[in-house]
mmCIF file of C-alpha atoms in Angstrom:
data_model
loop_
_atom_site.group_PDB
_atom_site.id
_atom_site.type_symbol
_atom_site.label_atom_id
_atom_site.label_comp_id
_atom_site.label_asym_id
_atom_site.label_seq_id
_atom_site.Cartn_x
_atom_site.Cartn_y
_atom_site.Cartn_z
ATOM 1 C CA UNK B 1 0.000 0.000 0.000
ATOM 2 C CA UNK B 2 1.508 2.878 -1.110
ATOM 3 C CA UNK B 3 1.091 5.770 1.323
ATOM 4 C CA UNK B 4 1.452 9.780 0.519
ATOM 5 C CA UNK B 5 3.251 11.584 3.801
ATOM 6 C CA UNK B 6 1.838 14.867 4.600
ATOM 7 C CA UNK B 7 4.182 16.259 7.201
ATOM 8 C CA UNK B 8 8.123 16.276 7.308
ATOM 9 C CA UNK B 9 9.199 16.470 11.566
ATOM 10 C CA UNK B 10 10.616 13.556 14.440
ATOM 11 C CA UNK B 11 7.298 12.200 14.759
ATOM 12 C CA UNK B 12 7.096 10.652 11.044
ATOM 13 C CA UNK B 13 10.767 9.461 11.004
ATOM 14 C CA UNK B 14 9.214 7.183 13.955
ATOM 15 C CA UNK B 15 6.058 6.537 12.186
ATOM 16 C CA UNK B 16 7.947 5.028 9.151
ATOM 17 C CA UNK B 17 10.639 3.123 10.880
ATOM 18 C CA UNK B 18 7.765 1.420 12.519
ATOM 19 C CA UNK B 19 5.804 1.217 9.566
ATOM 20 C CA UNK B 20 8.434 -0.121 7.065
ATOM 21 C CA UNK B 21 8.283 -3.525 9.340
ATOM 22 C CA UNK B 22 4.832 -4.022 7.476
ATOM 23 C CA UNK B 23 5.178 -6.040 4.389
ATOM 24 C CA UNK B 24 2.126 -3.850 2.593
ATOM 25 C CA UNK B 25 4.364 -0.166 3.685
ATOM 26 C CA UNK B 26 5.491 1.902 1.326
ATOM 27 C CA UNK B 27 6.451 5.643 0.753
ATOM 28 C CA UNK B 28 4.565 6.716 -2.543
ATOM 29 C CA UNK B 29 4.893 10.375 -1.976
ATOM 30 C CA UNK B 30 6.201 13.456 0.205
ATOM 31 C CA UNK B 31 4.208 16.552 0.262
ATOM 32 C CA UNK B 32 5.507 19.614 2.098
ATOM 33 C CA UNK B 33 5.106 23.722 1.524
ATOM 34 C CA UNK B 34 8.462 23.765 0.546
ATOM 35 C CA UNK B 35 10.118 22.033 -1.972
ATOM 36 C CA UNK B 36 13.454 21.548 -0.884
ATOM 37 C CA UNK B 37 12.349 20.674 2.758
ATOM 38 C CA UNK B 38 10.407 17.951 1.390
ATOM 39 C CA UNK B 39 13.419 16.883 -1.330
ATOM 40 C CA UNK B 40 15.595 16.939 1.923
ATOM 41 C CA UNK B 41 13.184 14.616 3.236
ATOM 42 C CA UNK B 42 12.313 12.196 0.366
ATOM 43 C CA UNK B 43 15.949 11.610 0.234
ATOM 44 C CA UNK B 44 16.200 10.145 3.229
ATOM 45 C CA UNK B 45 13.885 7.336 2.172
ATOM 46 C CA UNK B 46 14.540 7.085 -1.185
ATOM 47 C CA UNK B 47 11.065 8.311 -2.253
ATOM 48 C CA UNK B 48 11.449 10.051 -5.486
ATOM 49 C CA UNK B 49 7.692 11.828 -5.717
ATOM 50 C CA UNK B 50 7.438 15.514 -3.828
ATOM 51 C CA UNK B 51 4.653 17.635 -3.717
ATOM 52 C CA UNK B 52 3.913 21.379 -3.281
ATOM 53 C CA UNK B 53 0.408 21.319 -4.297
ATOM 54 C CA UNK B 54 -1.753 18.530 -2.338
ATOM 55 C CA UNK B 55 -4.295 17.696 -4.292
ATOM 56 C CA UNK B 56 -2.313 16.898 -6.981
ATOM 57 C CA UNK B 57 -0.508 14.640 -4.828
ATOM 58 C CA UNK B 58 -4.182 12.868 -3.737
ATOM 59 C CA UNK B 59 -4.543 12.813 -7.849
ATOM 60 C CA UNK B 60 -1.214 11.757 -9.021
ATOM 61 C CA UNK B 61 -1.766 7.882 -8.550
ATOM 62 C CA UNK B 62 1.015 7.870 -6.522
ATOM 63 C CA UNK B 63 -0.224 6.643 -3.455
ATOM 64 C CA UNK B 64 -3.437 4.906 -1.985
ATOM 65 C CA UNK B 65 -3.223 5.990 0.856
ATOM 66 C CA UNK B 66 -1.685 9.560 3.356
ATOM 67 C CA UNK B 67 -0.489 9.976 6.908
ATOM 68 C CA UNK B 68 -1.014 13.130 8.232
ATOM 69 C CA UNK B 69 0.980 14.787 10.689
ATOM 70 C CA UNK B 70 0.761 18.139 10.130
ATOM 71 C CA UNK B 71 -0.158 20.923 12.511
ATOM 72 C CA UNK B 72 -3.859 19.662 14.510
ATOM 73 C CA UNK B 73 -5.534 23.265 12.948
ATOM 74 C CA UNK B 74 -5.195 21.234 9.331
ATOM 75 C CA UNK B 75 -5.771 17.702 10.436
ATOM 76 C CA UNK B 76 -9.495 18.060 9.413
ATOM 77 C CA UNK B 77 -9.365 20.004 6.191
ATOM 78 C CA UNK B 78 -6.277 17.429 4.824
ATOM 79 C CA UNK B 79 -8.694 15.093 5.564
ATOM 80 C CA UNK B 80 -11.275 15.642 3.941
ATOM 81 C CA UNK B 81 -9.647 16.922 0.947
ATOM 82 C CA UNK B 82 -7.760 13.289 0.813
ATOM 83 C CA UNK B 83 -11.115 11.796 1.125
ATOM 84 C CA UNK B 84 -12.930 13.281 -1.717
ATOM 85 C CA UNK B 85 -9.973 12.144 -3.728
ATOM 86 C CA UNK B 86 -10.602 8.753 -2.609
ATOM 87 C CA UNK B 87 -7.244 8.414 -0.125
ATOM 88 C CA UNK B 88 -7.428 6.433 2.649
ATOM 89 C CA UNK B 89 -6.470 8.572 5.618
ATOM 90 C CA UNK B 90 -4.651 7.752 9.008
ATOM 91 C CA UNK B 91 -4.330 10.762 10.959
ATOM 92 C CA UNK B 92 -2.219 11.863 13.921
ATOM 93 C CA UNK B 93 -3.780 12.588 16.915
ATOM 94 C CA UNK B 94 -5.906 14.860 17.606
ATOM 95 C CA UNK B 95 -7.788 13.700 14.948
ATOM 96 C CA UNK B 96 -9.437 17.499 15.053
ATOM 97 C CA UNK B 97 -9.726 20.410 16.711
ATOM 98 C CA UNK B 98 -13.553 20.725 17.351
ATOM 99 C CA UNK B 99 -16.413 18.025 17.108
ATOM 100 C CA UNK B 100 -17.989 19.933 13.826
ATOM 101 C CA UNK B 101 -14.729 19.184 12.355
ATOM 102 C CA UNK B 102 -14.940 15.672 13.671
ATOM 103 C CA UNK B 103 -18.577 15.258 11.929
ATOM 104 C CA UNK B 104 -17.660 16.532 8.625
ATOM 105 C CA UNK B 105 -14.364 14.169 7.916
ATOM 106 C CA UNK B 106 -16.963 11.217 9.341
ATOM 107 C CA UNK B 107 -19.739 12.472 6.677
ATOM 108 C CA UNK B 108 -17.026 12.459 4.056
ATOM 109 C CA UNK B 109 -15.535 8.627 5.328
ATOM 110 C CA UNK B 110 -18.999 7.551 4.806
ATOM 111 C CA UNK B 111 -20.447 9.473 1.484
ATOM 112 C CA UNK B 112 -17.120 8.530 -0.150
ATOM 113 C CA UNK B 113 -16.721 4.919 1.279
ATOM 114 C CA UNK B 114 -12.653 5.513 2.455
ATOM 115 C CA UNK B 115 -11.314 4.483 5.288
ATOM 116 C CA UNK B 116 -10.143 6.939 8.191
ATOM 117 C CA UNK B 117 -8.630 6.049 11.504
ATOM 118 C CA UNK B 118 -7.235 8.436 14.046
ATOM 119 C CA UNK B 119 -3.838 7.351 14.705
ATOM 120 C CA UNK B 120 -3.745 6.838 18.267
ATOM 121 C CA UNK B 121 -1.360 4.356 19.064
ATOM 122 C CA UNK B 122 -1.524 3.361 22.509
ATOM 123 C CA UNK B 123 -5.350 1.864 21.892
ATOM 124 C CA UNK B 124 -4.614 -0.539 19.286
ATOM 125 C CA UNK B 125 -1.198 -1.770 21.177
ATOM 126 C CA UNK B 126 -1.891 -5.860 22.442
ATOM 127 C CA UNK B 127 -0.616 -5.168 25.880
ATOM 128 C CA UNK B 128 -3.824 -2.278 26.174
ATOM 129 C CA UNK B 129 -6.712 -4.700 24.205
ATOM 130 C CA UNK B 130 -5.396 -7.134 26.795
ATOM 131 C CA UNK B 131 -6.018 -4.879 29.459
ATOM 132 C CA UNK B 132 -9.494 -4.220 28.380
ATOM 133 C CA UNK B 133 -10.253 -7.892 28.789
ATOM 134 C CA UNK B 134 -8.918 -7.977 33.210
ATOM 135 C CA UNK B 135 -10.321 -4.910 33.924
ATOM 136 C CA UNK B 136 -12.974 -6.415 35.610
ATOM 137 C CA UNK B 137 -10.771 -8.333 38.038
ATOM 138 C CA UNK B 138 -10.435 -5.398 40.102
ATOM 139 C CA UNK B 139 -13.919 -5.222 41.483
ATOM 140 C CA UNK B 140 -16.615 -2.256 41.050
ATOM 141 C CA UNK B 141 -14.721 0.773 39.651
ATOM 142 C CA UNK B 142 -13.778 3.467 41.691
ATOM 143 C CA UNK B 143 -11.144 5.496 40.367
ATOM 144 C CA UNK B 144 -9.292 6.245 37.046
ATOM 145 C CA UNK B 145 -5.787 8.294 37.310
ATOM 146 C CA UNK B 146 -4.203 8.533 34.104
ATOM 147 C CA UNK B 147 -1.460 11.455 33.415
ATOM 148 C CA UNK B 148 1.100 12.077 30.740
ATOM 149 C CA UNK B 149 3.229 15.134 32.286
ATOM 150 C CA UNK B 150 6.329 15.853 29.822
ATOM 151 C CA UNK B 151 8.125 18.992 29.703
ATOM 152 C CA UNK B 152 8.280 20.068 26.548
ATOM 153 C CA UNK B 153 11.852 20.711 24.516
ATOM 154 C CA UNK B 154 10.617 23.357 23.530
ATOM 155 C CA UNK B 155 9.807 25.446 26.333
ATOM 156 C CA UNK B 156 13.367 26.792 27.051
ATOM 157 C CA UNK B 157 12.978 28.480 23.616
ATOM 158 C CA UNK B 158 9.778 29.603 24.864
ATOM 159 C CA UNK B 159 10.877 31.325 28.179
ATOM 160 C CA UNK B 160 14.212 32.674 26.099
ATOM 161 C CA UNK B 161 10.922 34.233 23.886
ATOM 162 C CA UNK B 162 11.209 32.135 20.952
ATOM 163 C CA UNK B 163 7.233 30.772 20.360
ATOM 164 C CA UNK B 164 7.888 27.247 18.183
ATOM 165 C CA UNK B 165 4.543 25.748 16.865
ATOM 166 C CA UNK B 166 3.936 23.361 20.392
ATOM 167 C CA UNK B 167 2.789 26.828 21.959
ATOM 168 C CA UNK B 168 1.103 28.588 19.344
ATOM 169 C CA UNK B 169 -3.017 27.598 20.194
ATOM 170 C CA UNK B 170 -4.193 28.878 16.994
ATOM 171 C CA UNK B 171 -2.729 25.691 15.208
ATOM 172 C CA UNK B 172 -4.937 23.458 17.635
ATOM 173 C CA UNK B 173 -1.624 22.956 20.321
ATOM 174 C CA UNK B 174 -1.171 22.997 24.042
ATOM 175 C CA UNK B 175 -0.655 20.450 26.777
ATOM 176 C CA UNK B 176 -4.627 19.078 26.483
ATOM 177 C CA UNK B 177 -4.592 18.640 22.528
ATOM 178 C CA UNK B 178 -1.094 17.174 22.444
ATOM 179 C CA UNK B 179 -1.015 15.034 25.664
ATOM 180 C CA UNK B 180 -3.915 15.215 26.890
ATOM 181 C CA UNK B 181 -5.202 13.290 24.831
ATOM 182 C CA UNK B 182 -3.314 10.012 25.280
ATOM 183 C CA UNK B 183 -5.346 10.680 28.662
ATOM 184 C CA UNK B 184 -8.580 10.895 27.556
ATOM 185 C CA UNK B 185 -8.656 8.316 24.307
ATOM 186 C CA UNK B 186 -7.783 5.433 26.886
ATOM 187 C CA UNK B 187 -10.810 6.139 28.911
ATOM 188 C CA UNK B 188 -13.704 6.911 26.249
ATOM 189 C CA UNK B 189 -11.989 3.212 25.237
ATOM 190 C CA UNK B 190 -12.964 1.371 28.629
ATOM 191 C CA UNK B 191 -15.678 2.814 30.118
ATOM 192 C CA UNK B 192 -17.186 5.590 27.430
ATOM 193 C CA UNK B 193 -17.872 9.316 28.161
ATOM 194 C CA UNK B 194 -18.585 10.736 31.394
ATOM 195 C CA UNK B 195 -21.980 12.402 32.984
ATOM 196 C CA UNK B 196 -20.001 15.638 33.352
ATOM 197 C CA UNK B 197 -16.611 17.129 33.397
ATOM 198 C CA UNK B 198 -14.957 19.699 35.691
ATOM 199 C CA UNK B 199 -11.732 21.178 33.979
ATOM 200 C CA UNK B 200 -8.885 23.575 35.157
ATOM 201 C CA UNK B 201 -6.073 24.804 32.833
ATOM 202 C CA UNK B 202 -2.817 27.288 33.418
ATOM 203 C CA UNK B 203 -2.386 29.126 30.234
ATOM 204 C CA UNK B 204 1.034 30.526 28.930
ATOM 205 C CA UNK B 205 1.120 33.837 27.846
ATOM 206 C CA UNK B 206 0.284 32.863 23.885
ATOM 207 C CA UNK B 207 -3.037 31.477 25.260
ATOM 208 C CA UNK B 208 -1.673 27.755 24.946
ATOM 209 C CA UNK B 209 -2.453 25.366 27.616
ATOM 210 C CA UNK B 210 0.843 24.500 29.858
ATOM 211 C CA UNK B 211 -0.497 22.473 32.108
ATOM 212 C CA UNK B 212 -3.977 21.107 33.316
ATOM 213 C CA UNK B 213 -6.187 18.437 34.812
ATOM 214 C CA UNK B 214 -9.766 17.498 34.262
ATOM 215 C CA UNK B 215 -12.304 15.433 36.553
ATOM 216 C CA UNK B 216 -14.729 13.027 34.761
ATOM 217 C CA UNK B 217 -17.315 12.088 36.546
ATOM 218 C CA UNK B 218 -19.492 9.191 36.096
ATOM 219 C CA UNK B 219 -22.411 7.200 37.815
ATOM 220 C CA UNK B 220 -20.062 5.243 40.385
ATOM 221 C CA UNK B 221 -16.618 6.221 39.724
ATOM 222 C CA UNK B 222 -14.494 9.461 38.519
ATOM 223 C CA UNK B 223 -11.594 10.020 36.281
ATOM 224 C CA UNK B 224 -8.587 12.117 37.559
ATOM 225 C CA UNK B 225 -6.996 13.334 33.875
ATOM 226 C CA UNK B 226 -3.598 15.479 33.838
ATOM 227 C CA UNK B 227 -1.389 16.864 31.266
ATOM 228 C CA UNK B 228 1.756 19.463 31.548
ATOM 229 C CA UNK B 229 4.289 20.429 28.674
ATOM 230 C CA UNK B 230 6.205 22.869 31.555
ATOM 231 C CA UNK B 231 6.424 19.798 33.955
ATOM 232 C CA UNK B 232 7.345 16.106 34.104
ATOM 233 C CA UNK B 233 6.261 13.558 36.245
ATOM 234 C CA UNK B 234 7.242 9.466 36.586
ATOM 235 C CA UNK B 235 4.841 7.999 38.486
ATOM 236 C CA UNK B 236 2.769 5.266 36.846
ATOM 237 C CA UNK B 237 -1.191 5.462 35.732
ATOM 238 C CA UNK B 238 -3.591 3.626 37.987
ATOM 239 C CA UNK B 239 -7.101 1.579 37.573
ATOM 240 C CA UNK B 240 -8.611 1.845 41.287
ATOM 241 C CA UNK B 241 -11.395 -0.512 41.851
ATOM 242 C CA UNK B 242 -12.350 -2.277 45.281
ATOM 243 C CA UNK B 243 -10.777 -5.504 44.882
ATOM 244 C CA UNK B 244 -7.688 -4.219 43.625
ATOM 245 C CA UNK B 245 -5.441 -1.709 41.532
ATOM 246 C CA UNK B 246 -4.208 -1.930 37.716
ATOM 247 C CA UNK B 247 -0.939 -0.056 37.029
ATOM 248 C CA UNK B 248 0.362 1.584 34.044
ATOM 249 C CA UNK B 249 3.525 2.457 33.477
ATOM 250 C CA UNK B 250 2.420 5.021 30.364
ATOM 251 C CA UNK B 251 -0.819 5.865 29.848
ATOM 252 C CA UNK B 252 0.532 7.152 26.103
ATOM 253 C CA UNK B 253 2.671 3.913 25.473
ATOM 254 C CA UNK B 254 1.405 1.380 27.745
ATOM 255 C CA UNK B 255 4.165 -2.117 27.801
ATOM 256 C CA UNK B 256 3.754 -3.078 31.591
ATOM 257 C CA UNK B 257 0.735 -3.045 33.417
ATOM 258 C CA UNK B 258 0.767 -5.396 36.641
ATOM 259 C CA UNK B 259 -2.387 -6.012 38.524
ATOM 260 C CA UNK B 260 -2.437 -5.585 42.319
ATOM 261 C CA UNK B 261 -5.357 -7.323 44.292
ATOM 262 C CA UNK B 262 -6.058 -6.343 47.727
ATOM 263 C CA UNK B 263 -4.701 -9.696 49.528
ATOM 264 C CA UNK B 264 -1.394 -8.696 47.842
ATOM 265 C CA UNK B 265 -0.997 -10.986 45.277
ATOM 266 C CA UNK B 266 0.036 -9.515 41.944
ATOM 267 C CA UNK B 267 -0.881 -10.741 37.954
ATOM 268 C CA UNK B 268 1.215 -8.893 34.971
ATOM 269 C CA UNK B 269 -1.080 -9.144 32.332
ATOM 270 C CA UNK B 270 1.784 -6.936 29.887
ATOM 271 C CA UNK B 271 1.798 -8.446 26.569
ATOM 272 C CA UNK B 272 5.234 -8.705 24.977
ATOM 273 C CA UNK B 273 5.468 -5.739 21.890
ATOM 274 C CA UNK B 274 7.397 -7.681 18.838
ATOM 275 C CA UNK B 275 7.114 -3.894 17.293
ATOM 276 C CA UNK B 276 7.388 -0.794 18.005
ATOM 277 C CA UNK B 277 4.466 0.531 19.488
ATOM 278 C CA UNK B 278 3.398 2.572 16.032
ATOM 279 C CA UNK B 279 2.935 -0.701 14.260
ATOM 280 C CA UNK B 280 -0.105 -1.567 15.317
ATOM 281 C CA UNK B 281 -1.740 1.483 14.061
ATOM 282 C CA UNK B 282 -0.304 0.837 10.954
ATOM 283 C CA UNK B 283 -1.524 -3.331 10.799
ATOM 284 C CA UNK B 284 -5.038 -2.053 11.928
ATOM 285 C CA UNK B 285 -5.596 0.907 9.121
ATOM 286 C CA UNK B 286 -3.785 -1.714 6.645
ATOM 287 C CA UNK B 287 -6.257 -4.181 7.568
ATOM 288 C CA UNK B 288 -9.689 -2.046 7.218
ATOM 289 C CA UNK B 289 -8.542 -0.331 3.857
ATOM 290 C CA UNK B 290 -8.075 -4.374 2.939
ATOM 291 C CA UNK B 291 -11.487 -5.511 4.241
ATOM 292 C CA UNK B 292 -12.973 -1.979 3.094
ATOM 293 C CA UNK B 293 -14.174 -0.523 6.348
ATOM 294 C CA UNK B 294 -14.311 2.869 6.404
ATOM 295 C CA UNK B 295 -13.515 3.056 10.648
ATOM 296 C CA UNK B 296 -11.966 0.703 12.732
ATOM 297 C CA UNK B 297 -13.716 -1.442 14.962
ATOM 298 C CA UNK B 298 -11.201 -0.712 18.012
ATOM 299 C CA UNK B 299 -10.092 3.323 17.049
ATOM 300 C CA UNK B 300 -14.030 4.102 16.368
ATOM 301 C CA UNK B 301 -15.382 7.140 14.818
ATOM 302 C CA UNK B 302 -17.323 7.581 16.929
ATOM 303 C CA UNK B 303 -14.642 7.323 19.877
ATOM 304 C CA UNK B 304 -12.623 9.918 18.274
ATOM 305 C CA UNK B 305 -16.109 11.991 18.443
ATOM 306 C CA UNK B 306 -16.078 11.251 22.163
ATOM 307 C CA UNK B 307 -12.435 11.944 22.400
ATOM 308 C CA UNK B 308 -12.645 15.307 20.560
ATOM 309 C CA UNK B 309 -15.824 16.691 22.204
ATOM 310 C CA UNK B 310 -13.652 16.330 25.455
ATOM 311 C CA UNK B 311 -10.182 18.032 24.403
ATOM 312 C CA UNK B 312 -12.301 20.878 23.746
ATOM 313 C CA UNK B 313 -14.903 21.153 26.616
#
């Protein structure tokens, strides 16, 4: 499957080193603003079609299919755009910046029968669908505290007054729609969205989101949700329920996760990763452009609906 790569920074040199141990992966095409950026690219890969213009990459026959990972503002708009040209899409996370934006790239999926997944790693991984499966071993639910704290590299440039894209919120960034989320797409996956949320951010002086938390609050048990880019933090995720407690050592990449019951025996119920964790995002779209399913049955539509009506409550 020939894929088009919209998006030329750290993030897709990791998303094709894990996708090139895929038999179907290939690189059909680069696109980038500028030309020699995305030469400088290509040639790294050995991918000799680069775009300036988009559409005529989603037109050249080039690829089948396009990973986005441009700034979240365009996520939507690529999108579609790839859609109506009959690309497949798999698209970084956030998947958008509002819900509207979310319901117009699922009314495109469906009125032009393509498939699009939101790339969110972590939910497809085996060791998480495992997890989904013990959760009930823990007794009735009581608590969720999931956090992904990471101070950002860029936010020495920012205090020295140098604003890099991670701080600017008019292209959809900040600590909720870059981290947060890897908070909140775990839980609309095990136990679906909340009765009501209570929300508290510090915002930097562009208006981005530093740092923040969010309580979700549900019929018999809450969700305790934080996110920093000005902060780290290494403590694990937990699962609280009355019986006993499921830890996660990374909410955004799980590998470990140990169950502790209350008369202190312990179960790991990790699955060993034969791939980097970005694989299995790329076996799972693979798979439903191959059966032609237009969503995934385990990264939903409708859960990045959930997902996005959250990030921006």
């Amino acid at each position: 499957m020939k894929f088009g790569i919209i998006g030329t920074n750290w993030i897709t040199d990791r998303f094709i080193a894990a996708a090139n141990a895929h038999p179907e992966f290939s690189i059909g095409a680069i696109y980038s603003r500028a030309e020699e950026t995305g030469k400088h690219f290509a040639d790294k890969y050995d991918v000799k079609n680069v775009y300036t213009d988009m559409e005529k990459m989603f037109q050249s026959g080039d690829i089948d299919a396009v990973y986005i990972a441009s700034p979240n503002l365009f996520h939507a708009e690529q999108s579609i755009l790839a859609i109506k040209n009959g690309i497949h899409v798999l698209c970084e996370k956030p998947a958008v910046t509002s819900v509207d934006e979310m319901d117009q790239v699922i009314q495109a999926a469906k009125q032009y029968q393509t498939t699009y997944m939101e790339a969110m790693k972590s939910t497809v991984t085996p060791t998480f669908l495992n997890l989904k499966k013990h959760l009930h071993k823990i007794g009735p639910l009581r608590r969720f505290v999931f956090h992904y704290n990471q101070y950002s590299s860029r936010y020495d440039k920012y205090k020295d007054g140098i604003i890099e894209n991670a701080f600017k919120p008019e292209l959809g960034n900040g600590a909720r729609m870059d981290l947060g989320v890897y908070t909140i797409a775990p839980l609309m996956h095990l136990v679906g969205e909340p009765n009501s949320v209570l929300k508290n951010d510090y915002l930097l002086s562009t208006g981005a989101i530093g740092q923040g938390s969010m309580i979700l609050v549900y019929e018999q048990f809450e969700a305790v949700l934080m996110y920093s880019k000005i902060t780290d933090s290494h403590f694990p995720s937990e699962i609280q329920g009355e019986d006993g407690v499921i830890e996660i050592d990374q909410i955004s990449d799980p590998s470990h996760i140990l169950i502790k019951y209350r008369d202190g025996q312990t179960e790991d119920i990790s699955v060993q990763h034969d791939y980097d964790s970005m694989y299995y995002e790329v076996a799972e779209f693979i798979a439903c452009v191959n059966n032609k399913q237009i969503e995934s049955t385990i990264n939903t539509h409708e859960i990045s609906r959930a997902v996005a009506k959250l990030l921006t409550h």
